[in-house]
Short mmCIF file of N, CA and C in Angstrom, two decimals:
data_model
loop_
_atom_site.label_atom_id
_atom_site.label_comp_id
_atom_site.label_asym_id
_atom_site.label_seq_id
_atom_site.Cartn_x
_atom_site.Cartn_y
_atom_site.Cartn_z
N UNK A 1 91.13 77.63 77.40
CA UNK A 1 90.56 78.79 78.07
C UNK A 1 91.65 79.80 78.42
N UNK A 2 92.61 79.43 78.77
CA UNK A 2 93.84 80.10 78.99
C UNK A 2 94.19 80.88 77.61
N UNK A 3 94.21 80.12 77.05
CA UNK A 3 94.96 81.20 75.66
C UNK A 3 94.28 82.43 75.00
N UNK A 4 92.76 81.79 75.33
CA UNK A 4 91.25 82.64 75.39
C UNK A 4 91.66 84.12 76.12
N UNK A 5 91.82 84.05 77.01
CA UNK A 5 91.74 84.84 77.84
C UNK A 5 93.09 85.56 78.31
N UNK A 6 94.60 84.99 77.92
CA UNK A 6 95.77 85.73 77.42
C UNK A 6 95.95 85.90 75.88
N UNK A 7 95.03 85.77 75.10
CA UNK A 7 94.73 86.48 73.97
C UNK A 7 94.16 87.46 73.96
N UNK A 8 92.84 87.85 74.76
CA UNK A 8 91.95 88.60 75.16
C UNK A 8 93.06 89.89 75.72
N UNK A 9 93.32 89.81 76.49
CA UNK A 9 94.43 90.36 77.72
C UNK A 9 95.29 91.44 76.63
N UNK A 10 96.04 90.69 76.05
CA UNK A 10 97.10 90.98 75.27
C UNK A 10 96.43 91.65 73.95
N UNK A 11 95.74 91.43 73.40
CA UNK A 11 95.02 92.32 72.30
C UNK A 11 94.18 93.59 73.08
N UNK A 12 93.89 93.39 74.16
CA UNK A 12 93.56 94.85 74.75
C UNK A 12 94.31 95.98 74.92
N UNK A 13 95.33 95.09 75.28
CA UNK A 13 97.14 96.20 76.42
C UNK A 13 97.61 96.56 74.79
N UNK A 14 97.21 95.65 74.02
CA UNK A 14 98.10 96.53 72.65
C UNK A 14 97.05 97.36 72.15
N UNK A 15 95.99 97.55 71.95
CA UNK A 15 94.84 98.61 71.69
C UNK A 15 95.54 100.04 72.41
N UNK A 16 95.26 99.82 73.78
CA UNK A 16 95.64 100.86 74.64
C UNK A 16 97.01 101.26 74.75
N UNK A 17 97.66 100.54 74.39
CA UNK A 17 99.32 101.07 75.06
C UNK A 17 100.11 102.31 75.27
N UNK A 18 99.63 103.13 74.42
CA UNK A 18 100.01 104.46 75.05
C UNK A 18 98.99 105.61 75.52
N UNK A 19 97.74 104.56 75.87
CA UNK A 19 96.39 105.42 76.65
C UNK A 19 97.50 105.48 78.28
N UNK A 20 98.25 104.46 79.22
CA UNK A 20 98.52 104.56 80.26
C UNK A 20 99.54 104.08 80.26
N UNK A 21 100.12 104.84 80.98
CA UNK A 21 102.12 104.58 81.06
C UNK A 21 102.63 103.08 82.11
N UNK A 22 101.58 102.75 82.88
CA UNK A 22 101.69 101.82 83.46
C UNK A 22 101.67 100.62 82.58
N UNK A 23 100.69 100.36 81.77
CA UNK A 23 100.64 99.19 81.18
C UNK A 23 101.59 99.47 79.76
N UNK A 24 101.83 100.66 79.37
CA UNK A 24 103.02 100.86 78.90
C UNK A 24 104.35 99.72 79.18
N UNK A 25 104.53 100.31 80.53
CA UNK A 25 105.91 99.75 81.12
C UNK A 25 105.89 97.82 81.23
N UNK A 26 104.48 97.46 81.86
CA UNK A 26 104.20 96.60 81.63
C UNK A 26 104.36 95.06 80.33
N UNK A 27 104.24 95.92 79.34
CA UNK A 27 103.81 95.11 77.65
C UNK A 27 105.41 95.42 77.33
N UNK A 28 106.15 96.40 77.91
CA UNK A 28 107.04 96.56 77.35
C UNK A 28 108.34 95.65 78.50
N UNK A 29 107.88 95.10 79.92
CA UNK A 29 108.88 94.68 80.57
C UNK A 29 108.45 92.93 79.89
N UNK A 30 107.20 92.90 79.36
CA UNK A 30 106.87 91.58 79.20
C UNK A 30 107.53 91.06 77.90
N UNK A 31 107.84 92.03 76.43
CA UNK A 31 108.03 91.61 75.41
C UNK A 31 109.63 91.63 76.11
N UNK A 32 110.60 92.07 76.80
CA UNK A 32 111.53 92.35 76.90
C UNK A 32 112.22 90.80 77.96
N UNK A 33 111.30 90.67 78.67
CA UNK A 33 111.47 88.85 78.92
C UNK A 33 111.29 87.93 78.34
N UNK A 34 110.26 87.67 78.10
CA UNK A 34 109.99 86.62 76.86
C UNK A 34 110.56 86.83 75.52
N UNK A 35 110.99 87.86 75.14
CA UNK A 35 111.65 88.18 74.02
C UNK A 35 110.97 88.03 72.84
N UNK A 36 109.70 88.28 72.81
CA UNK A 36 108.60 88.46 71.98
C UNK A 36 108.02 89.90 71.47
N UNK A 37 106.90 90.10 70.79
CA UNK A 37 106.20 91.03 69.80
C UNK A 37 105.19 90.77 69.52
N UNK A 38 103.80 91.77 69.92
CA UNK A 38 103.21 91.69 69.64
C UNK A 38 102.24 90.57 70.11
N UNK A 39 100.79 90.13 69.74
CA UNK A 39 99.93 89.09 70.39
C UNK A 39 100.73 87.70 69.44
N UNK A 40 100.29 87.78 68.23
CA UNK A 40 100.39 86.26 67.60
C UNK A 40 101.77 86.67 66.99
N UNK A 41 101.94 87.92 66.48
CA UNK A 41 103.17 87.92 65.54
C UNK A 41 103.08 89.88 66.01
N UNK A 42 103.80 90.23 65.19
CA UNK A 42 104.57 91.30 65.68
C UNK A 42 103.75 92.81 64.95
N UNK A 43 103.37 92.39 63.69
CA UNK A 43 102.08 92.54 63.18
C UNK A 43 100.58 93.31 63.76
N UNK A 44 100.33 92.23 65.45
CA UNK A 44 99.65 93.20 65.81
C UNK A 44 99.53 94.17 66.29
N UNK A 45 100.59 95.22 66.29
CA UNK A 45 101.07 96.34 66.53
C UNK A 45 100.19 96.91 65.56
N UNK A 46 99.51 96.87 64.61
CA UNK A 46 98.45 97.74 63.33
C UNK A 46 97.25 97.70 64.22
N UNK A 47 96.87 97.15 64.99
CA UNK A 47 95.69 97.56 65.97
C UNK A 47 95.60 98.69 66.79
N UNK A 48 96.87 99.20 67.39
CA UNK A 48 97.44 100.52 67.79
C UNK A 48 96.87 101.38 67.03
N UNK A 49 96.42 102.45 67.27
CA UNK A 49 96.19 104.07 66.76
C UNK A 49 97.21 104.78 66.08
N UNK A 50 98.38 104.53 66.84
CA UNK A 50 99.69 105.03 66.43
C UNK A 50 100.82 104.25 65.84
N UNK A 51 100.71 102.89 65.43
CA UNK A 51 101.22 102.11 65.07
C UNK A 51 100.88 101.14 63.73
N UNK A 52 99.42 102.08 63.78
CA UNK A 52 98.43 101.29 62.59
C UNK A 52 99.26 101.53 60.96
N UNK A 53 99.17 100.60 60.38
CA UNK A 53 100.19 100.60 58.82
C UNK A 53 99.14 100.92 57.89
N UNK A 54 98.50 101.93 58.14
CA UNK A 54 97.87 102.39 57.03
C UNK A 54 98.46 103.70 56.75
N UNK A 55 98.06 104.22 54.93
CA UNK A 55 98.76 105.11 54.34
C UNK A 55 97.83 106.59 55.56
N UNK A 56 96.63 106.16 55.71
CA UNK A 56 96.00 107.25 56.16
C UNK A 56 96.66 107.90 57.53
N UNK A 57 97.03 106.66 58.63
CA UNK A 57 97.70 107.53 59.71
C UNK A 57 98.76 108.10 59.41
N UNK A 58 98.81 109.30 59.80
CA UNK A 58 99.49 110.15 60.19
C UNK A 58 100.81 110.04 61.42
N UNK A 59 100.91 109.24 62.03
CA UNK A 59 101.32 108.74 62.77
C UNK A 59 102.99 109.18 63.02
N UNK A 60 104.39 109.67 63.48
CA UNK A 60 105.60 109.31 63.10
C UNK A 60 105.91 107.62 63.15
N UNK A 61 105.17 107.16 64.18
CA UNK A 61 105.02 105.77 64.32
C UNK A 61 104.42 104.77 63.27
N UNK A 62 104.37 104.77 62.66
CA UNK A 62 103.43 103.96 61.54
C UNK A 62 104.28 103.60 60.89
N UNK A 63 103.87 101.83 60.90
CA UNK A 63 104.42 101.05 60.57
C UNK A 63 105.23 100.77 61.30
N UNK A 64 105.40 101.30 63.01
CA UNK A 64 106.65 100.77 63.68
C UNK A 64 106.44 99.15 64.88
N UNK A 65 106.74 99.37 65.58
CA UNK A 65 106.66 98.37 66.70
C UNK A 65 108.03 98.81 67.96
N UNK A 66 106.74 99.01 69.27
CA UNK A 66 107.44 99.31 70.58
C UNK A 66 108.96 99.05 70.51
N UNK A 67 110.16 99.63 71.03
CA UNK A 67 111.54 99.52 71.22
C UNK A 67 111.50 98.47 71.78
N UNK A 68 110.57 97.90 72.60
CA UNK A 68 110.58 96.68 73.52
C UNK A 68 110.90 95.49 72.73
N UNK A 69 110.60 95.59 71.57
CA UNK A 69 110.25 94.58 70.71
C UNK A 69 111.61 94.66 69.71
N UNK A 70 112.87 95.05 70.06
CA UNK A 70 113.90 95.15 69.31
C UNK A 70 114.59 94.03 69.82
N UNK A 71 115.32 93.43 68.88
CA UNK A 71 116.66 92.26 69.71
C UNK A 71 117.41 93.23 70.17
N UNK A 72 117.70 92.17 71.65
CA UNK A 72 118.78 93.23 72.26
C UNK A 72 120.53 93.06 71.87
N UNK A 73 121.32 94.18 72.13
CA UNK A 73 122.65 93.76 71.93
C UNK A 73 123.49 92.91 72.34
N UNK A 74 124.86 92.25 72.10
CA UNK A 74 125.67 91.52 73.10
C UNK A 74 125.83 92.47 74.57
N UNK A 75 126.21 93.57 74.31
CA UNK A 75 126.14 94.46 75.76
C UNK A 75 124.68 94.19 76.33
N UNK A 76 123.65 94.85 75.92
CA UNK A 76 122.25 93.77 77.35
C UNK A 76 122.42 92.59 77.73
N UNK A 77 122.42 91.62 76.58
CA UNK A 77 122.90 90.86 77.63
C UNK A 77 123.49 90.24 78.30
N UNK A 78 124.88 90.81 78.25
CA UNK A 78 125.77 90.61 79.12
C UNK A 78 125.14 90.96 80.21
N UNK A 79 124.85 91.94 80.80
CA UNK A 79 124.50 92.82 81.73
C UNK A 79 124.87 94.25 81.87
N UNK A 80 126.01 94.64 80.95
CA UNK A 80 125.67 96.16 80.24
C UNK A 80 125.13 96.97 80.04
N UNK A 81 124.26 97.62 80.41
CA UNK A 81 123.19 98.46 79.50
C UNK A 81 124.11 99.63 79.10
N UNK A 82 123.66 99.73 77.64
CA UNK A 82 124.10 100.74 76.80
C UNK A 82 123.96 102.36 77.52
N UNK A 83 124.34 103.56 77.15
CA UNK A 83 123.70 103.94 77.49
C UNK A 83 122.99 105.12 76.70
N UNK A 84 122.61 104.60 75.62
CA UNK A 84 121.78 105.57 74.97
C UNK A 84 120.69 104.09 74.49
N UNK A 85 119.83 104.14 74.69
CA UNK A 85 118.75 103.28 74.10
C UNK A 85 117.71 103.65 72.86
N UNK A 86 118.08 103.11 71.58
CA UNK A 86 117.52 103.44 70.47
C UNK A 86 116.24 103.45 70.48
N UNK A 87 115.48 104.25 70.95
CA UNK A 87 114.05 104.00 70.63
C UNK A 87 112.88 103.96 69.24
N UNK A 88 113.82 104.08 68.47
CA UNK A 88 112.84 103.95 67.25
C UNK A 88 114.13 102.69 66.57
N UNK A 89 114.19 101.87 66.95
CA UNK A 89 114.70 100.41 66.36
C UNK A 89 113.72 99.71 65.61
N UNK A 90 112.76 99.94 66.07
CA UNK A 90 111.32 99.28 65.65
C UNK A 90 111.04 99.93 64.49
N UNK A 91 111.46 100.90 63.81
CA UNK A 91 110.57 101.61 62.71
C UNK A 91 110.30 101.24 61.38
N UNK A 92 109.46 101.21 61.09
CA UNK A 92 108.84 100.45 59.42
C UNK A 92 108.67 99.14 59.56
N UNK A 93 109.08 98.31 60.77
CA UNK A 93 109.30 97.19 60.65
C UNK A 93 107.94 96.30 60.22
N UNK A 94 106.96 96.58 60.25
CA UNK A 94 105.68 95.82 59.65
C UNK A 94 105.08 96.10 58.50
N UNK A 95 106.15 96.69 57.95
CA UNK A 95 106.15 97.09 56.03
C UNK A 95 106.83 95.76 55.87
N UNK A 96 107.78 95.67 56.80
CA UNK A 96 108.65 94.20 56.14
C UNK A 96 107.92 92.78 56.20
N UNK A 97 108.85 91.92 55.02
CA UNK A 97 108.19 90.39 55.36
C UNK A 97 108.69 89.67 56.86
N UNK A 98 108.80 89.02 57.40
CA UNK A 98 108.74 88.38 58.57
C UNK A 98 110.20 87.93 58.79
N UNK A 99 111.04 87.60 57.70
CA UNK A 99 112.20 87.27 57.38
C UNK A 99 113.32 88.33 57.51
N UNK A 100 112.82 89.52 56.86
CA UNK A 100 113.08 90.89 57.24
C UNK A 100 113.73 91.68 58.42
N UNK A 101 112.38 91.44 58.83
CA UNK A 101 112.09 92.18 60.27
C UNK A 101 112.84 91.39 61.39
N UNK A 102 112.89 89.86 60.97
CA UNK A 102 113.74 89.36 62.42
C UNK A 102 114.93 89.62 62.60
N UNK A 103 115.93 90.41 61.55
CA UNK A 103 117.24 90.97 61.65
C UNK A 103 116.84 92.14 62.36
N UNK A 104 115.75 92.53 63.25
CA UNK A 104 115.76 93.62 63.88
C UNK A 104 115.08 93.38 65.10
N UNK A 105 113.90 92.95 65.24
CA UNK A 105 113.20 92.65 66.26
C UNK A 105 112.88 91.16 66.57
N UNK A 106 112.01 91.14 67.94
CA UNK A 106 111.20 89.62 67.94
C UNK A 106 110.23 89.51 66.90
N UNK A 107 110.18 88.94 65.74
CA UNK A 107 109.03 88.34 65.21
C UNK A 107 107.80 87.65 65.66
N UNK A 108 108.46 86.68 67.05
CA UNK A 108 107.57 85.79 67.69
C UNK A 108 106.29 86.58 68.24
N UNK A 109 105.03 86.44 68.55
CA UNK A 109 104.12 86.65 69.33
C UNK A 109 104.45 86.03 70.84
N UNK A 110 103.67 86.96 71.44
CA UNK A 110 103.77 86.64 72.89
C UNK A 110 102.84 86.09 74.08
N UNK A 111 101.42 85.77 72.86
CA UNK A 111 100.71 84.83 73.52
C UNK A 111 101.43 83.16 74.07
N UNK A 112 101.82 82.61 72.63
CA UNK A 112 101.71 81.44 73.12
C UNK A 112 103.23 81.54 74.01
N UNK A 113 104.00 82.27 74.23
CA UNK A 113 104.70 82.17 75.05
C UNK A 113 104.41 82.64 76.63
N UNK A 114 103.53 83.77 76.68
CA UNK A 114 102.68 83.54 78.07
C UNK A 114 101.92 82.60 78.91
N UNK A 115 101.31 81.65 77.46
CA UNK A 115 100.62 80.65 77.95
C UNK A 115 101.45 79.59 78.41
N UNK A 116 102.69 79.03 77.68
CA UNK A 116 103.50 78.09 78.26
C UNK A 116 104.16 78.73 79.81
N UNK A 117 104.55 80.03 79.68
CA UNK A 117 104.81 80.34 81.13
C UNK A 117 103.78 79.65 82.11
N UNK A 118 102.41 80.46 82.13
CA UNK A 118 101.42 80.12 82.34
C UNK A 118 101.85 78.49 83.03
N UNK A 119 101.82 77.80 82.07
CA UNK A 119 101.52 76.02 82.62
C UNK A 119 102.56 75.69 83.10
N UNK A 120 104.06 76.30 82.75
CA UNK A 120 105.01 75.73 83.79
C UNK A 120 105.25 76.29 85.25
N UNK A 121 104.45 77.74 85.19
CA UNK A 121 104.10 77.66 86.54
C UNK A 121 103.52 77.71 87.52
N UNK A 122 102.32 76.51 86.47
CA UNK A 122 100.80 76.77 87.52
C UNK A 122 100.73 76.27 88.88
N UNK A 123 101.90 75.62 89.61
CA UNK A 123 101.59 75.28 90.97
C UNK A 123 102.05 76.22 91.56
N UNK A 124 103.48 76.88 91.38
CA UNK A 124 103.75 78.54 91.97
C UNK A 124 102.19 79.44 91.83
N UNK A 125 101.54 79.78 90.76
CA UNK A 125 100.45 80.39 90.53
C UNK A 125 99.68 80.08 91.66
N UNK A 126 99.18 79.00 92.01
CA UNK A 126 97.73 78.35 92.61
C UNK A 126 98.42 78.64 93.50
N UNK A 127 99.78 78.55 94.59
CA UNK A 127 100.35 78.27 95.67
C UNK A 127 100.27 80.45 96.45
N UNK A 128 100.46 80.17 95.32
CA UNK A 128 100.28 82.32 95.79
C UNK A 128 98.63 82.80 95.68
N UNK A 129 97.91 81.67 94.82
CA UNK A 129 96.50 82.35 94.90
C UNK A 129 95.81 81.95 95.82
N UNK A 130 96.33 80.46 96.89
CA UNK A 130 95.87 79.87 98.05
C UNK A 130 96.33 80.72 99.25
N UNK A 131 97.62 81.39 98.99
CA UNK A 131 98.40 82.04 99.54
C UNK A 131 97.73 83.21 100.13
N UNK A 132 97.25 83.74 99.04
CA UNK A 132 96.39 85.32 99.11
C UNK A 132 94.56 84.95 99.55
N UNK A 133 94.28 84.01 99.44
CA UNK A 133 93.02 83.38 99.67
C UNK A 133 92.45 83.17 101.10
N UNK A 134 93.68 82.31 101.85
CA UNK A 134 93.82 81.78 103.19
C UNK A 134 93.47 83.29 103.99
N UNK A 135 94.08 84.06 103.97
CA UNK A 135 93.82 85.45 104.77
C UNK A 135 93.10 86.22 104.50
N UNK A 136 91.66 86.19 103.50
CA UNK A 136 91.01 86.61 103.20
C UNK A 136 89.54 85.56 103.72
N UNK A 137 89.91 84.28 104.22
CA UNK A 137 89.01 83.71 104.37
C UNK A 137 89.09 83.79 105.36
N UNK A 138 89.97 84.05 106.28
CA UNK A 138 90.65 84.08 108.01
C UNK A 138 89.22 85.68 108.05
N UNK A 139 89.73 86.48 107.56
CA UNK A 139 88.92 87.72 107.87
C UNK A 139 87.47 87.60 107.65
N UNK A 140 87.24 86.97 106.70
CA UNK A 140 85.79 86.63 106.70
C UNK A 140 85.02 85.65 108.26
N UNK A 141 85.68 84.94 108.33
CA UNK A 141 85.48 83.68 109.49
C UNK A 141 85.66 84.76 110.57
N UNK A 142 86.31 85.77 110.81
CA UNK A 142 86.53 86.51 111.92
C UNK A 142 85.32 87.33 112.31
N UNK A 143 84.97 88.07 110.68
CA UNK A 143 84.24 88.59 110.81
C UNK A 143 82.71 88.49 110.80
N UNK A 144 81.92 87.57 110.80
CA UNK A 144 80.76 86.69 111.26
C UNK A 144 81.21 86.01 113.00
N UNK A 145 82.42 85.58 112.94
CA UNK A 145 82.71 85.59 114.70
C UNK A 145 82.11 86.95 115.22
N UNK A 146 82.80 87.96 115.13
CA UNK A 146 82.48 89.46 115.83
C UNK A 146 80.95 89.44 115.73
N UNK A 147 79.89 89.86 114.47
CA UNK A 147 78.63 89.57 113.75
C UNK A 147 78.25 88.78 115.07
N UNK A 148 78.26 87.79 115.01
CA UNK A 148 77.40 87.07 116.26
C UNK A 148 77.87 87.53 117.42
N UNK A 149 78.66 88.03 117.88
CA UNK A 149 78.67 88.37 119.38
C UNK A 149 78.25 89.71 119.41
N UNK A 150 78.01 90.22 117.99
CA UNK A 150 77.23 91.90 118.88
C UNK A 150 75.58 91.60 118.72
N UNK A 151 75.41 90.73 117.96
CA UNK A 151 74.04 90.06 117.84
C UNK A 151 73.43 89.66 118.95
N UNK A 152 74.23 89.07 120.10
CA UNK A 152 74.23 88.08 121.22
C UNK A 152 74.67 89.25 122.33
N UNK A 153 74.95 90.26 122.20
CA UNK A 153 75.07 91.39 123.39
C UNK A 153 73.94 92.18 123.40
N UNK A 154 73.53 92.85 121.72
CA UNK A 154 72.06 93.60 121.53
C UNK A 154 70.59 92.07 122.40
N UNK A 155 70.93 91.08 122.37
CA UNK A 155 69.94 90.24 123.05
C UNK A 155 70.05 90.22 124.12
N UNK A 156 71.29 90.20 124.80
CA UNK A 156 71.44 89.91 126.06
C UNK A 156 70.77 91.74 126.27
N UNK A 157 71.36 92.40 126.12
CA UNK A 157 70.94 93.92 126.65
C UNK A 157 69.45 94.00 126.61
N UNK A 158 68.64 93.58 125.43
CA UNK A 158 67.24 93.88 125.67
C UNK A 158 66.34 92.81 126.43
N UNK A 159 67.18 91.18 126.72
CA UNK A 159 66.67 91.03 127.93
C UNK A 159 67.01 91.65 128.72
N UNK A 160 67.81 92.18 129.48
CA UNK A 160 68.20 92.89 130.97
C UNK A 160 67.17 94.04 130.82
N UNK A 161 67.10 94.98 130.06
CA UNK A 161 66.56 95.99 129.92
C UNK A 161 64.72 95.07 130.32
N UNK A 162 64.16 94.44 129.60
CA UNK A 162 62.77 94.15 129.97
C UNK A 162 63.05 93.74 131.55
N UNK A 163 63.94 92.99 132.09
CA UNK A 163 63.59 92.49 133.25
C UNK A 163 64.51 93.22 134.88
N UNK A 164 64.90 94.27 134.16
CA UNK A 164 64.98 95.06 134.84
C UNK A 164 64.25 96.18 135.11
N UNK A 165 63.55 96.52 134.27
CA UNK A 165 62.11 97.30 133.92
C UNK A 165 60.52 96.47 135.24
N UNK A 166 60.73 95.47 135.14
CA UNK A 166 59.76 94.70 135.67
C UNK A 166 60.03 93.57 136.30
N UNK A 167 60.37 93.79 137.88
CA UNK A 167 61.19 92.69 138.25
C UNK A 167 60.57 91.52 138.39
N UNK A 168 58.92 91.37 138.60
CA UNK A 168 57.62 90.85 138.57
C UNK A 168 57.60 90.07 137.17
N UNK A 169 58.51 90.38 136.30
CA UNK A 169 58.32 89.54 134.80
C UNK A 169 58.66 88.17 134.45
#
């Protein structure tokens, strides 16, 4: 179900990727950790609008794959950063065979490497989603506390009100 659903995930953010600069930065801080490309292989970068490897797009991009998706230098990672960053490193690269292209970029896909993240750190995961849970259930429990005591004041008030109305009652 997991892979279901970071397959799902990840074939969307690459559909969209340059609809929003956020998930931009996102797909691009993710291939840049994991050191991956693309969902299964690097490839699915042709699902893109602007990345699609057909003769018909028009694209300057076509046939490329995100800068994210370039191996980095001995200077990155040292801790260096260059300071001009090649952004078209990626280009043509999904004209090439697979063998090709890894003298330039990640070949790997970045599902099944999300998903192993995923399981090695599903008790951190659950421990932050109990985390975020606990104080959301605190406010709920609070708020049915309050709920019954204005429930229990509107009663108390409209007894007083009848039997102060009619002291005979």
């Amino acid at each position: 179900q997991a892979r279901g659903k970071v397959s799902e995930i990840i074939n969307g953010a690459i559909v969209h990727y340059r609809d929003d600069l956020d998930l931009q930065n996102l797909i691009d801080f993710g291939q840049k950790e994991f050191s991956c490309c693309g969902g299964v292989s690097y490839k699915d970068w042709s699902q893109n609008t602007y990345f699609n490897c057909t003769a018909a797009n028009p694209s300057r991009e076509r046939c490329s794959v995100p800068f994210s998706c370039c191996l980095q230098d001995a200077n990155e990672e040292a801790g260096t950063r260059p300071v001009v960053i090649n952004t078209m490193c990626g280009q043509g690269v999904q004209a090439m065979s697979c063998l090709e292209a890894s003298a330039f970029i990640y070949t790997n896909g970045c599902i099944d490497k999300l998903v192993n993240w995923i399981h090695s750190n599903l008790f951190l995961l659950g421990g932050i989603a109990v985390g975020l849970a606990i104080p959301q259930l605190v406010g709920i429990l609070l708020a049915q506390i309050l709920i019954s005591q204005i429930r229990y004041q509107i009663k108390l008030q409209l007894y007083n009100q009848r039997h102060w109305a009619d002291p005979w009652y």
